[in-house]
Amino acid sequence: MIRQKGFTLIELLIVVAIIGILATIGLPMYTTHQAKAKFTAGLAEITALKPGYEDTINQGTVPTLALIGGTSPTANCRIDVAGDVATGAGSISCEILDARRRCWARSSA
């Protein structure tokens, strides 16, 4: 009786098909996970700017990104600051950069 060494062509094709199916399921999930991670990191970046923003508004100064201690763009988002000293209203917004599949914008006021 002859012993078989290696794999048959059918076995290899089945393995390639399984890998292809797993890749079509896994890549979109990975991309979504990356976008969610960037969103969370961007939210953390603008949340860290809140105390400086509040101090600047309370001092009666129009807030700018430099005054509240921020830089833009960061690794995760492009940050914009707007505020009205008279009313005390304003916002810190973060436009997520390089988020594949999804585009989010979040403001922290």
JSON list of C-alpha atoms in Angstrom, two decimals, residues 9-92:
[
{"chain": "A", "resi": 9, "resn": "LEU", "atom": "CA", "xyz": [-5.59, 19.67, -4.70]},
{"chain": "A", "resi": 10, "resn": "ILE", "atom": "CA", "xyz": [-9.16, 19.47, -3.37]},
{"chain": "A", "resi": 11, "resn": "GLU", "atom": "CA", "xyz": [-7.98, 19.80, 0.22]},
{"chain": "A", "resi": 12, "resn": "LEU", "atom": "CA", "xyz": [-5.93, 22.87, -0.65]},
{"chain": "A", "resi": 13, "resn": "LEU", "atom": "CA", "xyz": [-8.84, 24.48, -2.53]},
{"chain": "A", "resi": 14, "resn": "ILE", "atom": "CA", "xyz": [-11.13, 23.91, 0.45]},
{"chain": "A", "resi": 15, "resn": "VAL", "atom": "CA", "xyz": [-8.61, 25.60, 2.76]},
{"chain": "A", "resi": 16, "resn": "VAL", "atom": "CA", "xyz": [-8.28, 28.57, 0.39]},
{"chain": "A", "resi": 17, "resn": "ALA", "atom": "CA", "xyz": [-12.09, 28.89, 0.20]},
{"chain": "A", "resi": 18, "resn": "ILE", "atom": "CA", "xyz": [-12.39, 28.85, 4.00]},
{"chain": "A", "resi": 19, "resn": "ILE", "atom": "CA", "xyz": [-9.70, 31.52, 4.35]},
{"chain": "A", "resi": 20, "resn": "GLY", "atom": "CA", "xyz": [-11.49, 33.65, 1.75]},
{"chain": "A", "resi": 21, "resn": "ILE", "atom": "CA", "xyz": [-14.80, 33.37, 3.58]},
{"chain": "A", "resi": 22, "resn": "LEU", "atom": "CA", "xyz": [-13.20, 34.28, 6.90]},
{"chain": "A", "resi": 23, "resn": "ALA", "atom": "CA", "xyz": [-11.45, 37.27, 5.32]},
{"chain": "A", "resi": 24, "resn": "THR", "atom": "CA", "xyz": [-14.70, 38.64, 3.84]},
{"chain": "A", "resi": 25, "resn": "ILE", "atom": "CA", "xyz": [-16.31, 38.48, 7.26]},
{"chain": "A", "resi": 26, "resn": "GLY", "atom": "CA", "xyz": [-13.32, 39.63, 9.32]},
{"chain": "A", "resi": 27, "resn": "LEU", "atom": "CA", "xyz": [-12.07, 42.67, 7.39]},
{"chain": "A", "resi": 28, "resn": "PRO", "atom": "CA", "xyz": [-15.27, 44.74, 7.64]},
{"chain": "A", "resi": 29, "resn": "MET", "atom": "CA", "xyz": [-15.50, 43.96, 11.36]},
{"chain": "A", "resi": 30, "resn": "TYR", "atom": "CA", "xyz": [-11.87, 45.02, 11.84]},
{"chain": "A", "resi": 31, "resn": "THR", "atom": "CA", "xyz": [-12.43, 48.26, 9.93]},
{"chain": "A", "resi": 32, "resn": "THR", "atom": "CA", "xyz": [-15.48, 49.07, 12.05]},
{"chain": "A", "resi": 33, "resn": "HIS", "atom": "CA", "xyz": [-13.50, 48.36, 15.20]},
{"chain": "A", "resi": 34, "resn": "GLN", "atom": "CA", "xyz": [-10.74, 50.72, 14.05]},
{"chain": "A", "resi": 35, "resn": "ALA", "atom": "CA", "xyz": [-13.25, 53.51, 13.39]},
{"chain": "A", "resi": 36, "resn": "LYS", "atom": "CA", "xyz": [-14.84, 53.06, 16.83]},
{"chain": "A", "resi": 37, "resn": "ALA", "atom": "CA", "xyz": [-11.41, 53.17, 18.49]},
{"chain": "A", "resi": 38, "resn": "LYS", "atom": "CA", "xyz": [-10.57, 56.43, 16.67]},
{"chain": "A", "resi": 39, "resn": "PHE", "atom": "CA", "xyz": [-13.90, 57.90, 17.78]},
{"chain": "A", "resi": 40, "resn": "THR", "atom": "CA", "xyz": [-13.22, 57.01, 21.41]},
{"chain": "A", "resi": 41, "resn": "ALA", "atom": "CA", "xyz": [-9.69, 58.44, 21.24]},
{"chain": "A", "resi": 42, "resn": "GLY", "atom": "CA", "xyz": [-10.96, 61.66, 19.65]},
{"chain": "A", "resi": 43, "resn": "LEU", "atom": "CA", "xyz": [-13.60, 62.05, 22.35]},
{"chain": "A", "resi": 44, "resn": "ALA", "atom": "CA", "xyz": [-10.91, 61.61, 25.00]},
{"chain": "A", "resi": 45, "resn": "GLU", "atom": "CA", "xyz": [-8.81, 64.33, 23.34]},
{"chain": "A", "resi": 46, "resn": "ILE", "atom": "CA", "xyz": [-11.59, 66.93, 23.37]},
{"chain": "A", "resi": 47, "resn": "THR", "atom": "CA", "xyz": [-12.74, 65.94, 26.86]},
{"chain": "A", "resi": 48, "resn": "ALA", "atom": "CA", "xyz": [-9.25, 66.78, 28.15]},
{"chain": "A", "resi": 49, "resn": "LEU", "atom": "CA", "xyz": [-9.68, 70.32, 26.77]},
{"chain": "A", "resi": 50, "resn": "LYS", "atom": "CA", "xyz": [-12.89, 71.05, 28.70]},
{"chain": "A", "resi": 51, "resn": "PRO", "atom": "CA", "xyz": [-11.28, 72.53, 31.87]},
{"chain": "A", "resi": 52, "resn": "GLY", "atom": "CA", "xyz": [-9.13, 74.94, 29.86]},
{"chain": "A", "resi": 53, "resn": "TYR", "atom": "CA", "xyz": [-12.14, 75.93, 27.78]},
{"chain": "A", "resi": 54, "resn": "GLU", "atom": "CA", "xyz": [-14.25, 76.61, 30.87]},
{"chain": "A", "resi": 55, "resn": "ASP", "atom": "CA", "xyz": [-11.46, 78.65, 32.48]},
{"chain": "A", "resi": 56, "resn": "THR", "atom": "CA", "xyz": [-11.03, 80.76, 29.36]},
{"chain": "A", "resi": 57, "resn": "ILE", "atom": "CA", "xyz": [-14.78, 81.47, 29.09]},
{"chain": "A", "resi": 58, "resn": "ASN", "atom": "CA", "xyz": [-15.01, 82.29, 32.82]},
{"chain": "A", "resi": 59, "resn": "GLN", "atom": "CA", "xyz": [-12.16, 84.79, 32.49]},
{"chain": "A", "resi": 60, "resn": "GLY", "atom": "CA", "xyz": [-14.12, 86.62, 29.79]},
{"chain": "A", "resi": 61, "resn": "THR", "atom": "CA", "xyz": [-11.75, 85.68, 26.96]},
{"chain": "A", "resi": 62, "resn": "VAL", "atom": "CA", "xyz": [-12.87, 84.31, 23.61]},
{"chain": "A", "resi": 63, "resn": "PRO", "atom": "CA", "xyz": [-11.58, 80.71, 23.57]},
{"chain": "A", "resi": 64, "resn": "THR", "atom": "CA", "xyz": [-9.12, 79.61, 20.94]},
{"chain": "A", "resi": 65, "resn": "LEU", "atom": "CA", "xyz": [-7.42, 76.28, 20.60]},
{"chain": "A", "resi": 66, "resn": "ALA", "atom": "CA", "xyz": [-4.08, 77.70, 21.69]},
{"chain": "A", "resi": 67, "resn": "LEU", "atom": "CA", "xyz": [-5.58, 79.35, 24.79]},
{"chain": "A", "resi": 68, "resn": "ILE", "atom": "CA", "xyz": [-7.22, 76.16, 26.04]},
{"chain": "A", "resi": 69, "resn": "GLY", "atom": "CA", "xyz": [-4.05, 74.13, 25.55]},
{"chain": "A", "resi": 70, "resn": "GLY", "atom": "CA", "xyz": [-4.89, 72.14, 22.43]},
{"chain": "A", "resi": 71, "resn": "THR", "atom": "CA", "xyz": [-3.31, 71.47, 19.08]},
{"chain": "A", "resi": 72, "resn": "SER", "atom": "CA", "xyz": [-4.89, 70.50, 15.80]},
{"chain": "A", "resi": 73, "resn": "PRO", "atom": "CA", "xyz": [-4.82, 68.18, 13.99]},
{"chain": "A", "resi": 74, "resn": "THR", "atom": "CA", "xyz": [-4.02, 65.41, 16.43]},
{"chain": "A", "resi": 75, "resn": "ALA", "atom": "CA", "xyz": [-3.45, 61.77, 15.56]},
{"chain": "A", "resi": 76, "resn": "ASN", "atom": "CA", "xyz": [-7.18, 61.13, 15.66]},
{"chain": "A", "resi": 77, "resn": "CYS", "atom": "CA", "xyz": [-9.10, 64.29, 14.89]},
{"chain": "A", "resi": 78, "resn": "ARG", "atom": "CA", "xyz": [-9.17, 67.88, 13.73]},
{"chain": "A", "resi": 79, "resn": "ILE", "atom": "CA", "xyz": [-10.28, 70.07, 16.64]},
{"chain": "A", "resi": 80, "resn": "ASP", "atom": "CA", "xyz": [-12.25, 73.32, 16.36]},
{"chain": "A", "resi": 81, "resn": "VAL", "atom": "CA", "xyz": [-13.21, 75.64, 19.21]},
{"chain": "A", "resi": 82, "resn": "ALA", "atom": "CA", "xyz": [-16.03, 78.17, 19.22]},
{"chain": "A", "resi": 83, "resn": "GLY", "atom": "CA", "xyz": [-17.49, 80.23, 22.03]},
{"chain": "A", "resi": 84, "resn": "ASP", "atom": "CA", "xyz": [-19.42, 83.33, 22.95]},
{"chain": "A", "resi": 85, "resn": "VAL", "atom": "CA", "xyz": [-18.24, 85.12, 26.07]},
{"chain": "A", "resi": 86, "resn": "ALA", "atom": "CA", "xyz": [-21.49, 87.07, 26.49]},
{"chain": "A", "resi": 87, "resn": "THR", "atom": "CA", "xyz": [-23.68, 83.98, 26.74]},
{"chain": "A", "resi": 88, "resn": "GLY", "atom": "CA", "xyz": [-21.04, 81.51, 27.93]},
{"chain": "A", "resi": 89, "resn": "ALA", "atom": "CA", "xyz": [-22.09, 79.07, 25.22]},
{"chain": "A", "resi": 90, "resn": "GLY", "atom": "CA", "xyz": [-19.67, 77.32, 22.94]},
{"chain": "A", "resi": 91, "resn": "SER", "atom": "CA", "xyz": [-18.31, 74.04, 21.74]},
{"chain": "A", "resi": 92, "resn": "ILE", "atom": "CA", "xyz": [-15.21, 71.98, 21.18]}
]
